[in-house]
Coordinates of C-alpha atoms in Angstrom, one line a residue:
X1 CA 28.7 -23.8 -13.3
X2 CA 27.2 -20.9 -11.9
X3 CA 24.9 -19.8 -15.1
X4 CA 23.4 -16.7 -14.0
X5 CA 26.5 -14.9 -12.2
X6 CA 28.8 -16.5 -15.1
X7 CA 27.0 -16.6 -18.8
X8 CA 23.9 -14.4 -18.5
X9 CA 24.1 -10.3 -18.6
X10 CA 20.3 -10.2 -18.5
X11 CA 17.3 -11.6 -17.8
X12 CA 16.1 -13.9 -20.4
X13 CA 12.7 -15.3 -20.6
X14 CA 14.0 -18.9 -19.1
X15 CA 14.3 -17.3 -16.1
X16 CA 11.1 -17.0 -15.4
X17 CA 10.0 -21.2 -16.9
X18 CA 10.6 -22.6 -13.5
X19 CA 13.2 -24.8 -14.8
X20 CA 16.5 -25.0 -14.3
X21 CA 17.5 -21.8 -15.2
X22 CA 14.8 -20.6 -12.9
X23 CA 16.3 -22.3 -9.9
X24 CA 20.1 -21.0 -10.8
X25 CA 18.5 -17.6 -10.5
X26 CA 17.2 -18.3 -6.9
X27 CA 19.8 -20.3 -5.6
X28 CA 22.3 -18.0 -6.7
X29 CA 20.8 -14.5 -5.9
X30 CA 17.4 -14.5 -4.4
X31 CA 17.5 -17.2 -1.9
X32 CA 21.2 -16.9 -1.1
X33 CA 20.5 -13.2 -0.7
X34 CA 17.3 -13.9 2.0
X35 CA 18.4 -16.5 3.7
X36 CA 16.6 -16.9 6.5
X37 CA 15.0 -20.0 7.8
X38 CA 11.3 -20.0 6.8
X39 CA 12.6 -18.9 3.3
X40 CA 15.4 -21.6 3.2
X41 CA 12.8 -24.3 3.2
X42 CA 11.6 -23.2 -0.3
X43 CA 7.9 -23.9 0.1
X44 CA 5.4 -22.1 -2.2
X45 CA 4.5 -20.3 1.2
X46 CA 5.7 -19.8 4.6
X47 CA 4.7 -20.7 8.0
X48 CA 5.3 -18.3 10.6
X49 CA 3.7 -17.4 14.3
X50 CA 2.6 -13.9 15.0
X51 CA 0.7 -13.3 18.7
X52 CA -2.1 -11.6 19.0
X53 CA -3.9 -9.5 16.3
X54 CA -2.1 -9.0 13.0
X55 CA -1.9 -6.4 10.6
X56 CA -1.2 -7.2 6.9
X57 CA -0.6 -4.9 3.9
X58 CA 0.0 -5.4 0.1
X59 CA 1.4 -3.2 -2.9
X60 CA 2.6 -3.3 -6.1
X61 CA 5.1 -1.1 -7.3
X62 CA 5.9 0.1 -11.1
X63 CA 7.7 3.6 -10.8
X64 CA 9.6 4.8 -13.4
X65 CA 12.1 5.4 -13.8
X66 CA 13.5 2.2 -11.1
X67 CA 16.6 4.2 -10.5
X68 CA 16.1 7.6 -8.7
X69 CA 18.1 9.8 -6.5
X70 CA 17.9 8.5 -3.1
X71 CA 17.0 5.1 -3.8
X72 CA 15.5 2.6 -6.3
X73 CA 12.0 0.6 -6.8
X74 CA 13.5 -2.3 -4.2
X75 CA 14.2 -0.4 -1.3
X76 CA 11.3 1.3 -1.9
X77 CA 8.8 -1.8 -2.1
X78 CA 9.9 -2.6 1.3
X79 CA 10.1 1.0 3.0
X80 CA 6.7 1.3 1.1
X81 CA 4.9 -2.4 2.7
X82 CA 6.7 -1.6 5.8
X83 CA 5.2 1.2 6.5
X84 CA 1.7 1.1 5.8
X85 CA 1.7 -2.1 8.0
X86 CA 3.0 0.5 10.6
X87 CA 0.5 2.6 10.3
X88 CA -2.1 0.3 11.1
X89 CA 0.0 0.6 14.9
X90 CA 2.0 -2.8 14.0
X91 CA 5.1 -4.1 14.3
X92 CA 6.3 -5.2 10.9
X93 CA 8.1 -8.6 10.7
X94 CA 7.5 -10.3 7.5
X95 CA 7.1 -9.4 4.2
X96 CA 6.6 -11.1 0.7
X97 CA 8.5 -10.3 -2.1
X98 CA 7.3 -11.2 -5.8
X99 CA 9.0 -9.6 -9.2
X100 CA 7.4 -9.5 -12.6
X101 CA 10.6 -8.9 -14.8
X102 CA 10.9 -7.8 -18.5
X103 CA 13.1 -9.8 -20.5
X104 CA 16.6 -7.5 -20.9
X105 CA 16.7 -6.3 -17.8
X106 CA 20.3 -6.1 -17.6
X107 CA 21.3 -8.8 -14.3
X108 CA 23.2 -6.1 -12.8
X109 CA 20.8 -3.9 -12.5
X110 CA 18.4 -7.0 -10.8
X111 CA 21.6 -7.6 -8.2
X112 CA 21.6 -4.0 -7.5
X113 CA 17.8 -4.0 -6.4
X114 CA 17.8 -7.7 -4.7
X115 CA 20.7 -5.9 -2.5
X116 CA 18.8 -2.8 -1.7
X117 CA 15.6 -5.1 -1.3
X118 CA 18.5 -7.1 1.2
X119 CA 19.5 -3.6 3.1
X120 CA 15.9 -1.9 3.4
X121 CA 14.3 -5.5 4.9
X122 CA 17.2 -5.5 7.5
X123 CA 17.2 -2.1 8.4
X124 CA 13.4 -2.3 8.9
X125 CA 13.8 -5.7 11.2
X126 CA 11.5 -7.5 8.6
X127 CA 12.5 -10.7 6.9
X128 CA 11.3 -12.2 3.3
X129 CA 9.7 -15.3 3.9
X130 CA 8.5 -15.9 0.7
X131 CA 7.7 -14.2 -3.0
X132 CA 7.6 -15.4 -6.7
X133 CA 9.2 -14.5 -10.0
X134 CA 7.7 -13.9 -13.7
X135 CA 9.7 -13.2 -16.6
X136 CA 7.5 -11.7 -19.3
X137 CA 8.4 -10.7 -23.0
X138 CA 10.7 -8.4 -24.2
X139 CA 8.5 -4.9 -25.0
X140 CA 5.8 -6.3 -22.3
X141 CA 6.6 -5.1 -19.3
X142 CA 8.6 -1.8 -17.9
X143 CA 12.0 -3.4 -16.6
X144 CA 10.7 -4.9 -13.5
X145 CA 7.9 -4.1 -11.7
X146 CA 7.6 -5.5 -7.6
X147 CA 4.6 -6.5 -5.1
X148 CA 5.1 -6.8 -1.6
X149 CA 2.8 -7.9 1.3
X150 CA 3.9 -7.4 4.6
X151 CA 2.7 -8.9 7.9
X152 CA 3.1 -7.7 11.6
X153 CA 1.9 -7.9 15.5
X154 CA -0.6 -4.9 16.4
X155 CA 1.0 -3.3 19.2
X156 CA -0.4 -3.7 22.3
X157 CA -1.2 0.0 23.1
X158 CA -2.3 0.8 19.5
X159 CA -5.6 2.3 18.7
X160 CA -6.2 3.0 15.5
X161 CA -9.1 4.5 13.7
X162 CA -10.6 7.5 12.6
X163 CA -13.2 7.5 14.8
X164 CA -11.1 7.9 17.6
X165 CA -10.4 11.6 16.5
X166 CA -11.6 14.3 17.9
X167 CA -12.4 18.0 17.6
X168 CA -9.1 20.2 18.6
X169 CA -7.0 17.2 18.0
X170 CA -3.6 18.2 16.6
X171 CA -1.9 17.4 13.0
X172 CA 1.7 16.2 12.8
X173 CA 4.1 15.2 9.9
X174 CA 7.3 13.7 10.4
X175 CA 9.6 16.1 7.9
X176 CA 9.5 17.6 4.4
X177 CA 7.0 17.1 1.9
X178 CA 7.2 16.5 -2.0
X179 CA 10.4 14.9 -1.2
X180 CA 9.7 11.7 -3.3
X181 CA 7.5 12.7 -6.1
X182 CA 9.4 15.9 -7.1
X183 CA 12.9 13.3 -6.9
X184 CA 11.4 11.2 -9.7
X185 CA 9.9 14.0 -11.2
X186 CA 13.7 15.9 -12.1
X187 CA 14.8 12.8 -13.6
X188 CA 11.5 12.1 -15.9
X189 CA 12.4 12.5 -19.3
X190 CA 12.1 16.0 -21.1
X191 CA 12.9 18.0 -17.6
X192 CA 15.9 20.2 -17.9
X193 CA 16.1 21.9 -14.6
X194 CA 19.2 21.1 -12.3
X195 CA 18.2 19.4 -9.1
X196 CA 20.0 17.4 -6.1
X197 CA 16.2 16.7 -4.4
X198 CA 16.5 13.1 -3.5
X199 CA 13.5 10.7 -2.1
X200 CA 12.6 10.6 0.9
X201 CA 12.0 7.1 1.0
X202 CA 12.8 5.1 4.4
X203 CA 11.1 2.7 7.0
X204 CA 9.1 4.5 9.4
X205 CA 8.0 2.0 11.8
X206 CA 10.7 2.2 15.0
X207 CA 9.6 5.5 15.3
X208 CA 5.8 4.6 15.2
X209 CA 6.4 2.0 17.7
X210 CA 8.1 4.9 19.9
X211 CA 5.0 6.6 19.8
X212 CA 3.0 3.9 20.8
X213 CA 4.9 2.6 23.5
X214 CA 4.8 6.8 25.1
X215 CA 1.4 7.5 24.2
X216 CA -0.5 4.5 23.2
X217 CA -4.3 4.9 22.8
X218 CA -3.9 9.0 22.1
X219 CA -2.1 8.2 18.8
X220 CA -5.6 8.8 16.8
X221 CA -4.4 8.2 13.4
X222 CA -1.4 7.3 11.5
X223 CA -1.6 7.5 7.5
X224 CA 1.6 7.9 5.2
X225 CA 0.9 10.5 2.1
X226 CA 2.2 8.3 -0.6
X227 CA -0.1 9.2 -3.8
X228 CA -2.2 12.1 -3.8
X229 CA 0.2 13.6 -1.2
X230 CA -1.0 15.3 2.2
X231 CA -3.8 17.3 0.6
X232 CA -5.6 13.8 -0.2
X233 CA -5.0 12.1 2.8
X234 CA -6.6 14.8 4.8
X235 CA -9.3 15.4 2.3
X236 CA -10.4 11.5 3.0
X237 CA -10.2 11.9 6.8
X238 CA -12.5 15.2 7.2
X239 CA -14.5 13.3 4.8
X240 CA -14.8 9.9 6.7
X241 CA -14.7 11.8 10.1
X242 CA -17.3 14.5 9.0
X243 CA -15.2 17.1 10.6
X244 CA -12.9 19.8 9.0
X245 CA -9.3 20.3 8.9
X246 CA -8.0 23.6 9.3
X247 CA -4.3 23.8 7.7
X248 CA -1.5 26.5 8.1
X249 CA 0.3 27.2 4.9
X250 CA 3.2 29.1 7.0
X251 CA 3.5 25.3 9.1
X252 CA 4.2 23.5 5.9
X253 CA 7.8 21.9 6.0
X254 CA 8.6 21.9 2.2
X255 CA 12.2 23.0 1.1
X256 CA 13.1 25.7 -1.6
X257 CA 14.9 23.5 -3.9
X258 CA 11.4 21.6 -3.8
X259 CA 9.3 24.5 -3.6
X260 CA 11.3 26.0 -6.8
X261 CA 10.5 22.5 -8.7
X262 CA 7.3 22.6 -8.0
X263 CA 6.8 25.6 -9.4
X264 CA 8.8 25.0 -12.4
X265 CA 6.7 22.2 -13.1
X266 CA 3.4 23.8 -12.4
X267 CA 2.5 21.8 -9.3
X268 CA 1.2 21.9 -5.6
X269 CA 3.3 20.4 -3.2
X270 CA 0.2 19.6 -1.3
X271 CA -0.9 16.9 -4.1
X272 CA 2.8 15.2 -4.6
X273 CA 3.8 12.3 -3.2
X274 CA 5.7 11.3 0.2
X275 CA 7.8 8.0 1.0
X276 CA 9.5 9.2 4.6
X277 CA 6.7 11.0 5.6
X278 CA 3.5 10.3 8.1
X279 CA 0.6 12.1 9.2
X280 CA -0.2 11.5 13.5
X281 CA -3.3 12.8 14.6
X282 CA -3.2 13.2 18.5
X283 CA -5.0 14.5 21.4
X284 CA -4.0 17.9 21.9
X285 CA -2.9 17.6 24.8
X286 CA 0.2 15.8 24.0
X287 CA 1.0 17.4 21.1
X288 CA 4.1 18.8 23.0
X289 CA 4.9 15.5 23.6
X290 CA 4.7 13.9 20.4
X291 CA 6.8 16.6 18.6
X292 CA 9.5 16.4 21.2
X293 CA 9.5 12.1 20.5
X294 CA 9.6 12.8 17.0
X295 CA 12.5 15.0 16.5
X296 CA 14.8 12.9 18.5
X297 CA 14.7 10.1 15.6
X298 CA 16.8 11.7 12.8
X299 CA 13.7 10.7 10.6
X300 CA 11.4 13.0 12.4
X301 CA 13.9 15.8 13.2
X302 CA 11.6 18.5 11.1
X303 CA 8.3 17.1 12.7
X304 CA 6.0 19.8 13.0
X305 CA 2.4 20.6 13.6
X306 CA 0.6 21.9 10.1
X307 CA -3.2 21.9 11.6
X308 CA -6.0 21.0 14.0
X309 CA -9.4 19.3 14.0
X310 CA -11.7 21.2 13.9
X311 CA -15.9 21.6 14.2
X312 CA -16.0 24.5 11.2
X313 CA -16.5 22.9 7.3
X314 CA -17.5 19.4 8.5
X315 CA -15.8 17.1 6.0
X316 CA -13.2 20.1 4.1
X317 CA -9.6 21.0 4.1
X318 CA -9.6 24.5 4.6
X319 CA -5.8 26.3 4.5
X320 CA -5.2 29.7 6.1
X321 CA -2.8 31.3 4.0
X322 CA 0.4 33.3 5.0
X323 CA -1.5 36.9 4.4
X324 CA -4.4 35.7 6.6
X325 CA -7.0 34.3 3.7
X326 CA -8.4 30.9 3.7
X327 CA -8.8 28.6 0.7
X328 CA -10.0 25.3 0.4
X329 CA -8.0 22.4 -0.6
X330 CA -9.6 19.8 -2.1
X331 CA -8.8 16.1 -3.3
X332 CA -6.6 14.8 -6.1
X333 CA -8.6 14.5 -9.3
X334 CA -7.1 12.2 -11.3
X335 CA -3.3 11.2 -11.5
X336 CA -1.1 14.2 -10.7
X337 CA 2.4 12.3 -11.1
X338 CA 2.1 8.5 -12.9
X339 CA 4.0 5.8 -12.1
X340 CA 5.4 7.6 -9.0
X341 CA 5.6 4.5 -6.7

């Protein structure tokens, strides 16, 4: 008898004992779900050949709520893992999935994620090779939280490091900002304003590898403005590069039904959090270049220059505003938006 699909509505904490109920939950969901042939051996690891240099990146994921227009906490562990790894100038190709689940978590709701989790890892050409799973008490957790750790080639072009940047190099994002953070935010309890903003979340790392393969070496820097948004990022980079960042506020992709949230809600775009987006620092001189790649992906359709390196305020943001003033934009103090990703 198939227990889990057939008697259980929720996760209970047997799930999580590694006995037999344990196993009825893998066999009949997780690893018939993944299948793949490292996970099918059902080791406590995986063994797996990667050529060359590899990049590997971990996160853990707890954003509330785990349902959200545009997509839910399992699509977005992966997108998430998936594309930090790219912006290291990788190849993702395997990725490790472990849950720590909260006892009444309906089991519809878990099949619904494990499926996304199923959809993201196949449309980012990555495969699960291995992961655990903890049930904890009832009251304990926050439905299910989700850690991933993904592993992939470094491309063979790909040079990636702040110090490769220099002064007059050029600033590009992929497409709207605030996407994400202001998503979650509408459906956060106690906010009463009438939105269809959905995250942005998605894999970005087929169009990184595009970019590497055209330009290799003169990709600078790749980062992804999860928490702490673009102002952050950029705030760490003039800092670590001891160099400024000069910013155009009139450059800044960010849509009115965004714009109009943030402002409801008393916050700066700048500061809230991105899943589909990535910053590219490149050599000026193929900036052209770059935009034109960029905005033949449907993902980078909107990608745009928003600044330049520059010699002026070593180690600052500084934005020119739309009336010709300057201010300067400074880090994220503290959490903005909790439990965001």
């Amino acid at each position: 008898m198939d227990s889990t699909k057939k008697e259980y509505t929720s996760i209970h904490l047997g799930h999580g004992s590694g006995g037999l109920m344990t196993r009825e939950l893998l066999d009949s969901l997780i690893f018939k779900t993944f299948s793949n042939p490292y996970l099918d051996q059902k080791h406590d690891g995986a063994i797996f050949n990667i050529e060359g240099p590899i990049a590997v990146s971990t996160d853990s994921f707890v954003v509330s709520p785990i349902f959200f227009k545009g997509g839910n906490i399992g699509e977005l562990a992966v997108h998430g893992t998936v594309n930090d790894v790219a912006m290291c100038g990788a190849i993702p190709k395997f990725i490790t999935l472990s849950f720590i689940v909260e006892e009444g978590l309906s089991m519809a709701d878990f099949t619904t994620i494990i499926n996304s989790i199923k959809t993201a890892a196949d449309g980012s050409g990555v495969q699960v090779v291995t992961g655990d799973t903890k049930v904890v008490e009832r009251g304990k957790g926050d439905k299910i939280f989700i850690n991933t750790t993904g592993f992939g080639a470094v491309h063979p072009r790909a040079d990636i490091a702040a110090s490769n940047i220099r002064t007059g190099d050029k600033i590009i994002i992929n497409g709207y900002l605030a996407q994400h953070g202001m998503a979650i935010m509408s459906q956060r309890e106690g906010l009463e304003f009438e939105s269809t903003i959905e995250s942005d979340t998605t894999n970005l790392n087929y169009m990184v590898k595009d970019l590497l393969d055209a330009f290799g070496s003169q990709i600078h820097l790749l980062r992804d403005p999860t928490r702490g948004g673009l102002a952050s990022i950029l705030s760490e980079i003039a800092e670590e590069i001891e160099k400024g960042v000069q910013l155009l506020e009139n450059s800044l992709p960010i849509e009115k039904q965004v714009a109009a949230a943030c402002e409801i809600l008393g916050l700066d775009p700048l500061y809230v959090a991105n899943e589909g987006v990535f910053v590219v620092i490149v050599d000026k001189a193929i900036e052209a270049e770059v935009l034109a790649l960029m905005r033949k992906d449907p993902k980078g359709q909107h990608a745009i220059s928003v600044g330049e390196v520059t010699a002026e305020h070593p180690g600052k943001v500084v934005m020119q505003s739309l009336i010709g003033g300057k201010r300067i934009v400074s880090p994220l103090i503290g959490e903005q938006l909790p439990r965001i990703c």
